[in-house]
Amino acid sequence: MTKISPKIALHDKVFEVYLEESQIEKRIADMADQISKDYEGKRPLFLSILNGSFMFAASLLKKLQIDSEISFVKVASYQGTETTGDHTELIGLNEDISNRHILILEDIVDTGLTIQSLKRMLTDQNPASLEVTTLFSKPEALQVDLMLKYVGFEIPKYFVVGFGMDYNGLGRNLSSVYKISD
Ligand code: IMP
Ligand code: MG
């Protein structure tokens, strides 16, 4: 296991350890057990949202005990100029998801707007089921009514990095999760 520095600097900010790799891996193992039970015989298709969820996806899939598939997609958002709000586009989905059991894999749900628009786009393609698996969620930041089926850790409104998550491009490679120091 990599040695953990208690504090690190990324760009202009200092971060401190929030969750160690072993705690994160243990929680992901529990999530994998639960998903393996719930999706036995259903051959789920995981849609891993890039970039942030790559490390969570790798860890979770190694721990699953059932047949499954994975595809990596990107959600691009454009700031809307009209009052109708933001526009979101889904990039990289080549699979036919109709009648498939779909599990979205996300690193962290903040306002929930990304997942909400993604769910709308995917629902249009008639999956057999559509659920969300996220490593982190910030319930206090949630702005929409969203059902998250599998949540690794519910956290306060901290800005966090590591285990796939970044601060302006840095920090994704960290194997522990760090929160901003104040
Ligand atoms: P939402 O649409 O507000 O839920 O934003 C979700 C996306 O914002 C996540 O997929 C992350 O890419 C990013 N994000 C939200 N909170 C954090 C954080 O604390 N650290 C790093 N990225 C974050
Ligand atoms: Mg993300």
mmCIF file of C-alpha atoms and ligand atoms in Angstrom, residues 15 49-53 77 106-117 134 136 138 141-144 146 155-162 164-168 172 178, ligand 1:
data_model
loop_
_atom_site.group_PDB
_atom_site.id
_atom_site.type_symbol
_atom_site.label_atom_id
_atom_site.label_comp_id
_atom_site.label_asym_id
_atom_site.label_seq_id
_atom_site.Cartn_x
_atom_site.Cartn_y
_atom_site.Cartn_z
ATOM 1 C CA PHE A 15 -5.823 19.062 1.294
ATOM 2 C CA ILE A 49 -18.897 8.229 -16.165
ATOM 3 C CA LEU A 50 -15.485 9.543 -17.173
ATOM 4 C CA ASN A 51 -13.220 10.916 -15.988
ATOM 5 C CA GLY A 52 -13.892 10.738 -12.269
ATOM 6 C CA SER A 53 -15.257 7.210 -11.902
ATOM 7 C CA SER A 77 -22.544 20.001 -20.370
ATOM 8 C CA GLU A 106 -20.297 7.901 -10.678
ATOM 9 C CA ASP A 107 -17.507 9.179 -8.444
ATOM 10 C CA ILE A 108 -19.542 11.783 -6.575
ATOM 11 C CA VAL A 109 -23.042 13.240 -6.716
ATOM 12 C CA ASP A 110 -23.101 16.900 -5.726
ATOM 13 C CA THR A 111 -26.126 18.902 -6.944
ATOM 14 C CA GLY A 112 -27.392 15.798 -8.751
ATOM 15 C CA LEU A 113 -27.951 17.728 -11.990
ATOM 16 C CA THR A 114 -25.485 15.628 -14.017
ATOM 17 C CA ILE A 115 -27.092 12.350 -12.997
ATOM 18 C CA GLN A 116 -30.583 13.719 -13.423
ATOM 19 C CA SER A 117 -30.023 14.700 -17.051
ATOM 20 C CA THR A 134 -21.908 6.381 -6.599
ATOM 21 C CA PHE A 136 -19.754 9.567 -2.676
ATOM 22 C CA LYS A 138 -23.310 15.132 -0.622
ATOM 23 C CA ALA A 141 -25.859 19.807 -1.843
ATOM 24 C CA LEU A 142 -28.546 17.859 -3.700
ATOM 25 C CA GLN A 143 -30.837 20.157 -5.703
ATOM 26 C CA VAL A 144 -33.085 17.604 -7.358
ATOM 27 C CA LEU A 146 -32.907 11.730 -7.106
ATOM 28 C CA ILE A 155 -20.305 13.238 3.163
ATOM 29 C CA PRO A 156 -20.816 16.900 4.156
ATOM 30 C CA LYS A 157 -20.380 19.601 1.511
ATOM 31 C CA TYR A 158 -16.579 19.203 1.481
ATOM 32 C CA PHE A 159 -14.604 19.516 -1.718
ATOM 33 C CA VAL A 160 -12.711 16.238 -2.017
ATOM 34 C CA VAL A 161 -10.031 14.817 -4.318
ATOM 35 C CA GLY A 162 -8.398 11.468 -4.904
ATOM 36 C CA GLY A 164 -10.412 9.422 -9.356
ATOM 37 C CA MET A 165 -11.618 12.867 -8.307
ATOM 38 C CA ASP A 166 -9.663 15.984 -9.214
ATOM 39 C CA TYR A 167 -9.105 19.621 -8.431
ATOM 40 C CA ASN A 168 -8.490 21.309 -11.800
ATOM 41 C CA ARG A 172 -7.075 11.808 -9.563
ATOM 42 C CA TYR A 178 -8.506 14.103 0.730
HETATM 43 P P1 IMP B 1 -23.337 17.482 -9.940
HETATM 44 O O1 IMP B 1 -23.937 17.537 -11.306
HETATM 45 O O2 IMP B 1 -23.426 18.803 -9.239
HETATM 46 O O3 IMP B 1 -23.926 16.365 -9.105
HETATM 47 O O4 IMP B 1 -21.788 17.271 -10.116
HETATM 48 C C1 IMP B 1 -21.204 16.042 -10.174
HETATM 49 C C2 IMP B 1 -19.807 16.131 -10.744
HETATM 50 O O5 IMP B 1 -19.086 17.264 -10.239
HETATM 51 C C3 IMP B 1 -19.009 14.914 -10.316
HETATM 52 O O6 IMP B 1 -19.110 13.903 -11.280
HETATM 53 C C4 IMP B 1 -17.610 15.448 -10.191
HETATM 54 O O7 IMP B 1 -16.959 15.363 -11.439
HETATM 55 C C5 IMP B 1 -17.794 16.898 -9.845
HETATM 56 N N1 IMP B 1 -17.646 17.087 -8.374
HETATM 57 C C6 IMP B 1 -18.628 17.372 -7.482
HETATM 58 N N2 IMP B 1 -18.150 17.497 -6.240
HETATM 59 C C7 IMP B 1 -16.821 17.266 -6.326
HETATM 60 C C8 IMP B 1 -15.758 17.237 -5.350
HETATM 61 O O8 IMP B 1 -15.928 17.422 -4.135
HETATM 62 N N3 IMP B 1 -14.519 16.957 -5.847
HETATM 63 C C9 IMP B 1 -14.261 16.712 -7.154
HETATM 64 N N4 IMP B 1 -15.235 16.726 -8.097
HETATM 65 C C10 IMP B 1 -16.501 17.004 -7.685
#
